Tab-separated table of C-alpha atoms and ligand atoms in Angstrom:
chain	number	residue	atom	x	y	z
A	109	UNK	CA	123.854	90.432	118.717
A	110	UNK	CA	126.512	90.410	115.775
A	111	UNK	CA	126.208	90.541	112.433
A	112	UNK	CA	128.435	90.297	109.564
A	113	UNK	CA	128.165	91.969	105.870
A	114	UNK	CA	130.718	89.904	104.137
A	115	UNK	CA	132.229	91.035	100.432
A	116	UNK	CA	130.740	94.397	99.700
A	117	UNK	CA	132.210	96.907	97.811
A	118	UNK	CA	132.408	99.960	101.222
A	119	UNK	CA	131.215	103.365	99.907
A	120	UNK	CA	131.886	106.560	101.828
A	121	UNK	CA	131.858	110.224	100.816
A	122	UNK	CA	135.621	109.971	100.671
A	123	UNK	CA	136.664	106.668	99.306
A	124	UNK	CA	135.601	102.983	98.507
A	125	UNK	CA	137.004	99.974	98.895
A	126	UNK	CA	136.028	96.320	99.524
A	127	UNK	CA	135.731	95.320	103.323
A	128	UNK	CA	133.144	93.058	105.723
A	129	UNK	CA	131.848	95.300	108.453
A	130	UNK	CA	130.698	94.117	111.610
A	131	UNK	CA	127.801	94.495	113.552
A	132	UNK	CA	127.861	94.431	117.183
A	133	UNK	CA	125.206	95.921	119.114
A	134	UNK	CA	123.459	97.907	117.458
A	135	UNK	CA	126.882	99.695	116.246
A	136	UNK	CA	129.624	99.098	113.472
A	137	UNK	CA	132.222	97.697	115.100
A	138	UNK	CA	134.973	96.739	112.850
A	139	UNK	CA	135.675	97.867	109.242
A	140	UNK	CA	137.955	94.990	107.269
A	141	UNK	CA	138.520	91.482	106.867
A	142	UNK	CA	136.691	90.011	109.516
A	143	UNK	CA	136.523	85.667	109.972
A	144	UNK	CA	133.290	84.145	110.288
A	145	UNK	CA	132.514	83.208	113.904
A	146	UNK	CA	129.272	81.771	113.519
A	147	UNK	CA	126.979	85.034	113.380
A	148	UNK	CA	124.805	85.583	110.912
A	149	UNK	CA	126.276	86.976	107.312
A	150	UNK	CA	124.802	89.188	104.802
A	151	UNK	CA	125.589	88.384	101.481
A	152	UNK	CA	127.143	91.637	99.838
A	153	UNK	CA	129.401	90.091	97.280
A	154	UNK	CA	128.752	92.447	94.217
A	155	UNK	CA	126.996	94.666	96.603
A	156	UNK	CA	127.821	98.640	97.967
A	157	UNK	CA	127.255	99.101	100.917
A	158	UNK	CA	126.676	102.561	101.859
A	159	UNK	CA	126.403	105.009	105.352
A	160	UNK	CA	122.569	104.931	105.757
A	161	UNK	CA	121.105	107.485	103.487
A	162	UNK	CA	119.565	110.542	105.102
A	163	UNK	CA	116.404	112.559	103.816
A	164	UNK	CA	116.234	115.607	105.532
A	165	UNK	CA	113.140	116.959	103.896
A	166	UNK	CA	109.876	114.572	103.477
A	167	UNK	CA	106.150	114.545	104.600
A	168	UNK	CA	104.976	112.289	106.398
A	169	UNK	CA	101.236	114.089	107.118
A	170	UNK	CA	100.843	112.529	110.134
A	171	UNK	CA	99.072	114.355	112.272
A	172	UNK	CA	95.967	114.917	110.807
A	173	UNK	CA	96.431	113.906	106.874
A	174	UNK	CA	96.889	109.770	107.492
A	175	UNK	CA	94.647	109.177	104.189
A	176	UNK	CA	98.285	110.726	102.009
A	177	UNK	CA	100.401	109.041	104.420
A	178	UNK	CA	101.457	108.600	108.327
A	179	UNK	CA	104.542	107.387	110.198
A	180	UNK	CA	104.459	103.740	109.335
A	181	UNK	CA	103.636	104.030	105.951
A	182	UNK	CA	106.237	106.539	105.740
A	183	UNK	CA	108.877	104.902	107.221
A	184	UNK	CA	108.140	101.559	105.054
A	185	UNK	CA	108.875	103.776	102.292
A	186	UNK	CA	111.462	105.709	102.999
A	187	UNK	CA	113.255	102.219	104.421
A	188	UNK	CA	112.786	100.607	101.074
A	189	UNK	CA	114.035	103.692	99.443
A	190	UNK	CA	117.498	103.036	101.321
A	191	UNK	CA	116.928	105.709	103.488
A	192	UNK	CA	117.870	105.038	107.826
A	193	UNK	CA	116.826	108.651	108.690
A	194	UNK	CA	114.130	111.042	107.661
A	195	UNK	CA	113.220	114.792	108.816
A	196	UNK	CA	109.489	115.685	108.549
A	197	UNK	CA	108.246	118.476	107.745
A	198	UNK	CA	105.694	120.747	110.470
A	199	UNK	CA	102.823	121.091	107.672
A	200	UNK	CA	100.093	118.502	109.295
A	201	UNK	CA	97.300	118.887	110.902
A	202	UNK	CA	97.409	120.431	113.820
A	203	UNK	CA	100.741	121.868	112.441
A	204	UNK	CA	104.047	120.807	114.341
A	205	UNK	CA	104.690	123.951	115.896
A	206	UNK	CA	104.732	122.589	119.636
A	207	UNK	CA	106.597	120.394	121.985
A	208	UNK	CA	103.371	118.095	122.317
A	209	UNK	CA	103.273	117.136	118.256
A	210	UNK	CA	106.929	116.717	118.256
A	211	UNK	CA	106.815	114.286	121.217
A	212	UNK	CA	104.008	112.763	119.277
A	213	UNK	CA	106.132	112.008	116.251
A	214	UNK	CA	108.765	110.977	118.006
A	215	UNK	CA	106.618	108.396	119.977
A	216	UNK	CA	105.170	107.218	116.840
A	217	UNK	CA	108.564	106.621	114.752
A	218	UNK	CA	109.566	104.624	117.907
A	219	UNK	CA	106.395	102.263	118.106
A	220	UNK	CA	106.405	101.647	114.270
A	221	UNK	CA	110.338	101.184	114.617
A	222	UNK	CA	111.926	101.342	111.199
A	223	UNK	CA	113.604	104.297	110.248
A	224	UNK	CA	114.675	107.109	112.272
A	225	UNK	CA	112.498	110.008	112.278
A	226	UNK	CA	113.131	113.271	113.306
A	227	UNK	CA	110.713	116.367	113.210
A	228	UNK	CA	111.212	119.852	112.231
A	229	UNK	CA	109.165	122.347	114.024
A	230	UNK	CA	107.315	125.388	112.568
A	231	UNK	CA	109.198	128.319	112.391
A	232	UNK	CA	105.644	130.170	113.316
A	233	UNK	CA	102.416	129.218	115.099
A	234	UNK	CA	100.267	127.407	112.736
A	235	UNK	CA	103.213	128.095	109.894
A	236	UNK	CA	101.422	131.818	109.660
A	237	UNK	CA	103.902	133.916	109.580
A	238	UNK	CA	103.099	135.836	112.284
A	239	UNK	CA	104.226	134.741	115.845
A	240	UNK	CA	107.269	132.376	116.486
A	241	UNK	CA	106.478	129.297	117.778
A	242	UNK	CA	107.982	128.086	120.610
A	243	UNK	CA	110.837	126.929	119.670
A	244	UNK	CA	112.986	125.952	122.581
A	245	UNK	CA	110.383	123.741	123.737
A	246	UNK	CA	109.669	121.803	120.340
A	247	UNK	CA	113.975	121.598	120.695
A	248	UNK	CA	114.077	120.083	124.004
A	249	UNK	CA	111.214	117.702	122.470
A	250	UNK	CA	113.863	117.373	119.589
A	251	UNK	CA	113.269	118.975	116.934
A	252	UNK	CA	116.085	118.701	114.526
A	253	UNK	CA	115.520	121.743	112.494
A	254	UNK	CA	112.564	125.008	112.016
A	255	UNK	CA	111.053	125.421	108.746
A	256	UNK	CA	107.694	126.743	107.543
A	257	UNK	CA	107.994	124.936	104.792
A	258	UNK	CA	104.864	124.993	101.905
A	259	UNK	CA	105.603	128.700	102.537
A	260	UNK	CA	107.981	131.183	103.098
A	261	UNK	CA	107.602	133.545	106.127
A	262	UNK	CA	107.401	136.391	104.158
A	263	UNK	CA	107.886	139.105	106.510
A	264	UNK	CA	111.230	139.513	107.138
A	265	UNK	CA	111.164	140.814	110.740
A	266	UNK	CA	109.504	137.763	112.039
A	267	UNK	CA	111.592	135.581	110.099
A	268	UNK	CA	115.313	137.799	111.382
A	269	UNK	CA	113.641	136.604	114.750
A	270	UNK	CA	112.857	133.305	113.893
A	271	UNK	CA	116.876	132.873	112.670
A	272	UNK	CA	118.215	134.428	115.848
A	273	UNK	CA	115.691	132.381	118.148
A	274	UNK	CA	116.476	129.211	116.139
A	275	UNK	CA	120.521	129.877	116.287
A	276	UNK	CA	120.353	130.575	120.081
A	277	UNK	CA	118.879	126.347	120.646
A	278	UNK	CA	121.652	125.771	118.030
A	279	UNK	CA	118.971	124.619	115.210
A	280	UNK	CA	119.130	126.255	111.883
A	281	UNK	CA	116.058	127.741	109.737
A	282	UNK	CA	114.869	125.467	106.452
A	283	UNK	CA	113.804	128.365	103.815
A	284	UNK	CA	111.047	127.032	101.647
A	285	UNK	CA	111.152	130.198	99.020
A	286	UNK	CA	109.167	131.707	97.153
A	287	UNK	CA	107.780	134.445	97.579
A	288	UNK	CA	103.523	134.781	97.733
A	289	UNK	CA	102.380	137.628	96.316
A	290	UNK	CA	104.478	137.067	93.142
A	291	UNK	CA	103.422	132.807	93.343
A	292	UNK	CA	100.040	134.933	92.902
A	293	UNK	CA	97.896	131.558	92.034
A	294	UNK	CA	100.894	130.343	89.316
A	295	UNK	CA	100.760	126.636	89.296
A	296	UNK	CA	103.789	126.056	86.835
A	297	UNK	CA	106.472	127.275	86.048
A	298	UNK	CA	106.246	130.953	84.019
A	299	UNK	CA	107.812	130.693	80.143
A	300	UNK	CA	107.022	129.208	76.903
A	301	UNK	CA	105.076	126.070	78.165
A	302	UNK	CA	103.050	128.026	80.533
A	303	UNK	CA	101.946	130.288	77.336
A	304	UNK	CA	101.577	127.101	75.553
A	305	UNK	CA	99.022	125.401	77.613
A	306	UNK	CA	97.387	128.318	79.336
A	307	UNK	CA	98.472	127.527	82.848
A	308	UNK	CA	99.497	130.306	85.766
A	309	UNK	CA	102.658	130.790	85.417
A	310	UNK	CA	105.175	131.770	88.610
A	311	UNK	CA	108.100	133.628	87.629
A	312	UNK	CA	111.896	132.206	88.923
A	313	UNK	CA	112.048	135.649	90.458
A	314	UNK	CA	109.249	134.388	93.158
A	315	UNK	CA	112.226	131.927	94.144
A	316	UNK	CA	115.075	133.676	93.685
A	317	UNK	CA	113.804	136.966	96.169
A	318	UNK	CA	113.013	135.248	99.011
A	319	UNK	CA	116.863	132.703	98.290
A	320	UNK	CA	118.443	136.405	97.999
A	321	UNK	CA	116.352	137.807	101.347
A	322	UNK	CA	117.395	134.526	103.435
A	323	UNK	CA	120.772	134.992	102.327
A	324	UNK	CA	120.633	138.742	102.899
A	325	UNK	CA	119.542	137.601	106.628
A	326	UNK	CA	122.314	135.126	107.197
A	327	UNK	CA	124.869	137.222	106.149
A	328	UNK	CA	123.654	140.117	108.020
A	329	UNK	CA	123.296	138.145	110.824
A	330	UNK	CA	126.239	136.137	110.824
A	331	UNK	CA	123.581	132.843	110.983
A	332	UNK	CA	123.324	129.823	109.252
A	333	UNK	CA	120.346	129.339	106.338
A	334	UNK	CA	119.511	126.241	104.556
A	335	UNK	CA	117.494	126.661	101.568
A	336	UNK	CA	115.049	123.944	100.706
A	337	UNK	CA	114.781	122.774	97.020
A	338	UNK	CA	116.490	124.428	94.722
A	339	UNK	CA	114.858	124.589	90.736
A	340	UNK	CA	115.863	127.994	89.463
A	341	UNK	CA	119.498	128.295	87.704
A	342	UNK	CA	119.375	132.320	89.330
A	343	UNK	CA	119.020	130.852	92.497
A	344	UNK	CA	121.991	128.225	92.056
A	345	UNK	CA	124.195	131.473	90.984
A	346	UNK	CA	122.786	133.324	94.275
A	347	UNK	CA	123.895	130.695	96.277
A	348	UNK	CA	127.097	130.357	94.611
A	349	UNK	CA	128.185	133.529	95.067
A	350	UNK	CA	127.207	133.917	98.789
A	351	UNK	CA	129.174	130.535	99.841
A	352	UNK	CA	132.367	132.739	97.678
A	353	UNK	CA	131.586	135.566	100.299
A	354	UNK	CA	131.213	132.996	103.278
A	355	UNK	CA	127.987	133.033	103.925
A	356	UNK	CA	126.724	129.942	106.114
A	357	UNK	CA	124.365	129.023	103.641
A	358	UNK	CA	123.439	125.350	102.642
A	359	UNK	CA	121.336	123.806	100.140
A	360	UNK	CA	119.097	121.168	99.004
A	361	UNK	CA	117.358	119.892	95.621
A	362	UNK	CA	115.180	117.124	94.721
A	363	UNK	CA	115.702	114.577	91.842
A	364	UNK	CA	112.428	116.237	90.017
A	365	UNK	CA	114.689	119.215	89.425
A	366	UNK	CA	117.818	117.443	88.362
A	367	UNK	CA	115.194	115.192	85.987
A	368	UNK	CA	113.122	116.698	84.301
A	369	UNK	CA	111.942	120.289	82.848
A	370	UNK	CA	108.857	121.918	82.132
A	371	UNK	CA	107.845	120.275	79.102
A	372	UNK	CA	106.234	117.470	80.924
A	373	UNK	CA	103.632	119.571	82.277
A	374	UNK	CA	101.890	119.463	78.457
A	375	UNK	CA	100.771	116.332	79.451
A	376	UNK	CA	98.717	118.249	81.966
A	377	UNK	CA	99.561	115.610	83.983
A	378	UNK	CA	99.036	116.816	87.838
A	379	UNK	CA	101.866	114.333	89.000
A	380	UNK	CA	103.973	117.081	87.504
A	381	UNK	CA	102.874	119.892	89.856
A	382	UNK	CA	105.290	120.465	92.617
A	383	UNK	CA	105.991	123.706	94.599
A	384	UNK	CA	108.458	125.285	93.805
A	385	UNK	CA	107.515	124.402	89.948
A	386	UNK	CA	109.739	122.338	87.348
A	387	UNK	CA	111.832	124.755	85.361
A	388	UNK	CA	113.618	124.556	82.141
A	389	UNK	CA	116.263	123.057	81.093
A	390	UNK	CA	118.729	125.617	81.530
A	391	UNK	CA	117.561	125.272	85.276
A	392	UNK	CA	117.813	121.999	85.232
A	393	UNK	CA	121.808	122.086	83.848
A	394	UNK	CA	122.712	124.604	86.486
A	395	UNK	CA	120.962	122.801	89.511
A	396	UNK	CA	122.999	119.878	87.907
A	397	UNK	CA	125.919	121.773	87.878
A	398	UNK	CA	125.624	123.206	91.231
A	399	UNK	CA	125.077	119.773	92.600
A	400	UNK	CA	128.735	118.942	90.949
A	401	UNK	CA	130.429	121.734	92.302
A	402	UNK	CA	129.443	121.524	96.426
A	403	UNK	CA	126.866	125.130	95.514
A	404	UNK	CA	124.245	122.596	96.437
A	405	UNK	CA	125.274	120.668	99.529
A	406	UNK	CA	122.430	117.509	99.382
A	407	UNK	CA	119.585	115.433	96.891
A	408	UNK	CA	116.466	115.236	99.491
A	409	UNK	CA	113.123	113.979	97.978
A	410	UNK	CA	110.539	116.387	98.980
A	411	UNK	CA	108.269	113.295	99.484
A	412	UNK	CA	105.030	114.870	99.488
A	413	UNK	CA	102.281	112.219	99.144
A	414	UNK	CA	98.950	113.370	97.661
A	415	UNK	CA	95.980	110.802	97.865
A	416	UNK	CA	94.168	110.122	94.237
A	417	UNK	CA	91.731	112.400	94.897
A	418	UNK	CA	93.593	115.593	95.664
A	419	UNK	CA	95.540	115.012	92.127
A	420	UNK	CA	92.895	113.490	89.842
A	421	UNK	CA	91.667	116.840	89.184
A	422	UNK	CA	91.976	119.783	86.659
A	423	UNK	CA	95.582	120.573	86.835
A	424	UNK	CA	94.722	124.115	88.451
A	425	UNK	CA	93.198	122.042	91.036
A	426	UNK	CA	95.640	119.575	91.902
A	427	UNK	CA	97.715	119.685	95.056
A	428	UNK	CA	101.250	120.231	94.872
A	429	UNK	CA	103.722	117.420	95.169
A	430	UNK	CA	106.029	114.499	94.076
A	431	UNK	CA	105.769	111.254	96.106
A	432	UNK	CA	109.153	109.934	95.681
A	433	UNK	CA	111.295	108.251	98.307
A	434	UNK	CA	111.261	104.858	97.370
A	435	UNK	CA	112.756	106.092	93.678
A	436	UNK	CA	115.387	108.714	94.920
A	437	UNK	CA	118.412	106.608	95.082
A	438	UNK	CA	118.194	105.431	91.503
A	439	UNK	CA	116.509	108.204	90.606
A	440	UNK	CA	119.659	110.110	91.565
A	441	UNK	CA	122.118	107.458	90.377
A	442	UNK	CA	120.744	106.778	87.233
A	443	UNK	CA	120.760	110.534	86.421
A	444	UNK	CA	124.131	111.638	87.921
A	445	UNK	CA	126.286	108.848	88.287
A	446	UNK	CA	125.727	106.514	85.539
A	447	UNK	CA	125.764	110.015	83.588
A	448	UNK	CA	129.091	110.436	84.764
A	449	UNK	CA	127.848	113.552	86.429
A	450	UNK	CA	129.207	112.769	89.847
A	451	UNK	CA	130.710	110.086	91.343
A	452	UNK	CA	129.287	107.441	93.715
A	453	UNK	CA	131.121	108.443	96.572
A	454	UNK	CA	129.971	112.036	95.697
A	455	UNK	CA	126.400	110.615	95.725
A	456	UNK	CA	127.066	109.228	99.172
A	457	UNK	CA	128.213	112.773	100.372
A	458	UNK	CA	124.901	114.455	98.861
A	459	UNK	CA	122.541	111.921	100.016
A	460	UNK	CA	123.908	110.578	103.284
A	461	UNK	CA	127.085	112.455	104.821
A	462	UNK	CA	126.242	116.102	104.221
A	463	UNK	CA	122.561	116.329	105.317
A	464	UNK	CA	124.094	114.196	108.899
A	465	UNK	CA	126.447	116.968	108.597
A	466	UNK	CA	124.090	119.948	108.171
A	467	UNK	CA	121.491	119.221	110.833
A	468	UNK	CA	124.182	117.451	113.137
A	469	UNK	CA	122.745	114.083	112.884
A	470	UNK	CA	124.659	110.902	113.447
A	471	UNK	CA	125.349	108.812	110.768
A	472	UNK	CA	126.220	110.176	107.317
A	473	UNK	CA	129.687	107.753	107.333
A	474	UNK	CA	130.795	103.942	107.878
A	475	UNK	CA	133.519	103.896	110.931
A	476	UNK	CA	133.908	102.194	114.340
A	477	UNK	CA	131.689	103.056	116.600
A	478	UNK	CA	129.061	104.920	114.460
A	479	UNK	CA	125.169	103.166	114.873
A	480	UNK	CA	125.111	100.438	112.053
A	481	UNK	CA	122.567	102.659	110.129
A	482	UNK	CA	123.794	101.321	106.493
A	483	UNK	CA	122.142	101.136	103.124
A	484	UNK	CA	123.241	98.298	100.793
A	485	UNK	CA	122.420	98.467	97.114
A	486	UNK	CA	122.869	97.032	93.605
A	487	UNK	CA	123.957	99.081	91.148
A	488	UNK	CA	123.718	96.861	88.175
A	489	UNK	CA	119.644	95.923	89.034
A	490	UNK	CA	117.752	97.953	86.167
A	491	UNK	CA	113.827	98.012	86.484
A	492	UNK	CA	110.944	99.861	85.623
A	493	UNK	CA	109.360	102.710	88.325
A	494	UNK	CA	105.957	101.246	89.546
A	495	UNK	CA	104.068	103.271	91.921
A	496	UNK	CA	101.639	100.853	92.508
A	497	UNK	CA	104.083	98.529	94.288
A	498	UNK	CA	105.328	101.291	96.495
A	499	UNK	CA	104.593	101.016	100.465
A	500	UNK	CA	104.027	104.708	100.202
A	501	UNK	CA	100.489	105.683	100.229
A	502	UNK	CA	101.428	108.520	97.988
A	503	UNK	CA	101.676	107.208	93.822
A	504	UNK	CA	102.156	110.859	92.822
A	505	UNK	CA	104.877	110.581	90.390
A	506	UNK	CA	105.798	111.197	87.252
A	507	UNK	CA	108.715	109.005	86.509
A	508	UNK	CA	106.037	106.170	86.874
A	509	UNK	CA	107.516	103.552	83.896
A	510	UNK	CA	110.987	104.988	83.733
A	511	UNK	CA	113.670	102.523	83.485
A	512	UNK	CA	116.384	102.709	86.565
A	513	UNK	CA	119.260	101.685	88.024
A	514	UNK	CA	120.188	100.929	91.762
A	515	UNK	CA	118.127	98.679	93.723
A	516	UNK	CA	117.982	98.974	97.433
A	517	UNK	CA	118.376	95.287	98.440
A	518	UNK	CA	119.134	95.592	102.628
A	519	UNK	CA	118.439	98.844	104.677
A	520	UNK	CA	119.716	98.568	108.415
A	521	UNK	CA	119.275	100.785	111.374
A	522	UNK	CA	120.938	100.159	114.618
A	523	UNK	CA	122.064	97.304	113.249
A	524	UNK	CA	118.524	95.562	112.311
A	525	UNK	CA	117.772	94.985	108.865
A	526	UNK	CA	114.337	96.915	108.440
A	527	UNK	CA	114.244	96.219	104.891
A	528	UNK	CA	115.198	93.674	102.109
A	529	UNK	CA	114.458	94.044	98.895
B	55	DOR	O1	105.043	120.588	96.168
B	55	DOR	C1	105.077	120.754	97.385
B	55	DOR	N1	104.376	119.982	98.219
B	55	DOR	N2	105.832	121.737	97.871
B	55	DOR	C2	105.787	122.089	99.161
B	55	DOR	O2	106.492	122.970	99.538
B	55	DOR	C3	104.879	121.407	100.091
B	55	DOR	C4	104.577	120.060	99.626
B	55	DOR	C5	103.420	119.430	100.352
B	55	DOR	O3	103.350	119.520	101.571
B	55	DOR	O4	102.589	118.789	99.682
B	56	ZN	ZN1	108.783	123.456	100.276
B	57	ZN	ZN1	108.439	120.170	101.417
């Protein structure tokens, strides 16, 4: 099978520059100008065409939480968001924390067949905190990555152990941080607007401990740490001045934290509660900043789908989480590059070629021989953010009537197009 996409504008993390790629196989297999020879073309006259963007942090809640979302719905999402590879996170039902709900995943992604999906195993059993789980098998299953993520493992023996353990199968540790006893029930973010509307407040400082403790370990150890979204501007300095020391630390944010502050939580609208919480905007300038500056290495979604019923409640109620990987693409291009924040290609290296990089997955770059997992948008497409038209099961959001830019119109993996929009 060949294919050609004929006229696009090439984007990588390095450089662009107009070129036809073809498709042979499955794989790219020539980047240039390429002559028709009968196979079909894709249109991308006007068009980017990008490495296939990677989210390395969503949920997918299947097992065991199908009415938020499962595999296929998922994967229809997260294709229409651009996106050719996904990492899901161990917090269903029965937690992934074994080789059998790994394999399960797995088998899943490849019956529904649209994006890639990888799975990251629990760090502990049942994401406790208390035992490791076992972590070479849920590797050889192929697990791509350990995280407890919802939590943090807050002691730090078990979690020294679960760094060593993890570095020995050559997977790294996903820090969701903050730590619980300081969380202690807050629900937003601790400051003025908490005050103002009489919401539990959790201080930056829950964050920014358990960042400093996980970097404390890594350096200590000598291991690598990623931590998971990043909202606090303490924690973007922490980071900052452990990758000065060398420290193999990596990081992620979401576009909620890049986005928007605090003050939209006096709607006491519950699409606005997310874990860790939305800061201010200070936090918001420096998570910007250390997006601009390589302190934060990638833009992942946190996609965590929430069904009506577990957010139309009293905001102290309301489950935690944005649904948001059909938006994150123009989410992040509308508020970085069309800014002038970053540049595309930069974009491309934060959403595509640096998580590939971190977790060792292929893809993350357009070149000879590579799977032909691309992403091909259109930058100058404005429209208005509809949840109800999402495939995602999830319409937790609240950039729901925001005006964007950066339309997803083909998403291919191994070569297949698995989405146009
Ligand atoms: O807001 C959040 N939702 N933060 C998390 O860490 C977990 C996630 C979820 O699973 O809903
Ligand atoms: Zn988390
Ligand atoms: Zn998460």
């Amino acid at each position: 099978m060949k294919l050609i996409i004929k006229g696009g504008t090439v984007v990588t993390a390095e450089k662009s520059f107009k070129a036809d790629v073809l498709i042979e196989d499955g794989k790219i297999a020539s980047v240039g100008k390429i002559a028709d020879s009968g196979c079909p073309v894709i249109d991308a006259k006007g068009l980017h065409v990008l490495p296939g963007l990677i989210d390395m942090h969503v949920h997918l809640r299947e097992p065991g939480f199908e009415g938020k979302e499962d595999i296929e719905s998922g994967s229809r999402a997260a294709v229409a968001g651009g996106f050719t590879q996904v990492c899901c996170m161990p917090n269903t039902n029965p937690v992934c924390d074994n080789a059998v709900v790994v394999s399960y995943i797995k088998n899943r992604a490849k019956q529904v067949n649209l994006c890639k999906v990888n799975p990251i195993g629990a760090i502990t059993k049942g994401e406790e905190g208390q035992t490791l789980a076992d972590i070479g098998k849920m590797k050889q299953a192929g697990a791509v990555a350990l995280s407890d993520d919802g939590k943090s493992v807050m002691n730090s023996q078990i979690m020294r152990l679960g760094m060593e353990y993890a570095s020995g199968f050559g997977l790294k540790c996903l820090c969701h941080c903050e730590d619980a006893a300081l969380v202690d029930g807050g629900v937003v973010n601790e400051g003025y607007n908490s005050t103002l509307t009489g919401l539990k407040g959790s201080l930056r400082a829950a964050e920014d401990i358990m960042v400093a403790r996980d970097i404390a370990l890594a350096e200590s150890l000598n291991l690598p740490v990623h931590i998971c979204h990043v909202s606090t501007y303490s924690a973007v300095e922490i980071i900052r001045s452990a990758k000065a020391r060398g420290v193999r630390v990596t990081a992620e944010t979401c576009p909620h934290y890049f986005t928007l502050t605090d003050d939209v939580i006096t709607s006491f609208d519950t699409n606005t509660k997310v874990n860790p919480p939305l800061r201010e905007e200070k936090d918001r300038k420096a998570v910007t900043e250390g997006l601009k500056d390589g302190t934060i290495d990638c833009i992942v979604t946190d996609h965590a789908p929430h069904s009506q019923k577990d957010k139309q409640v009293e905001y102290n109620l309301a489950a935690f989480g944005i649904s948001g990987i059909e938006i994150s693409f123009a989410l992040s291009y509308t508020q970085l590059v069309e800014r002038g924040e970053i540049s595309l290609n930069a974009l491309v290296k934060l959403m595509s070629a640096n998580p590939a990089c971190i977790l060792g997955l292929e893809g993350g770059a357009i070149a000879e021989g590579l799977p032909a997992d691309i992403t091909i948008v259109d930058l100058s497409a404005e429209y208005t953010v509809d949840a109800d038209k999402w495939y995602s099961k999830g319409k937790n959001t609240p950039f729901n009537g925001k005006r964007v830019k950066g339309k997803v119109k083909y998403t291919l993996v191994g070569g297949e197009i698995k989405y146009q929009g």
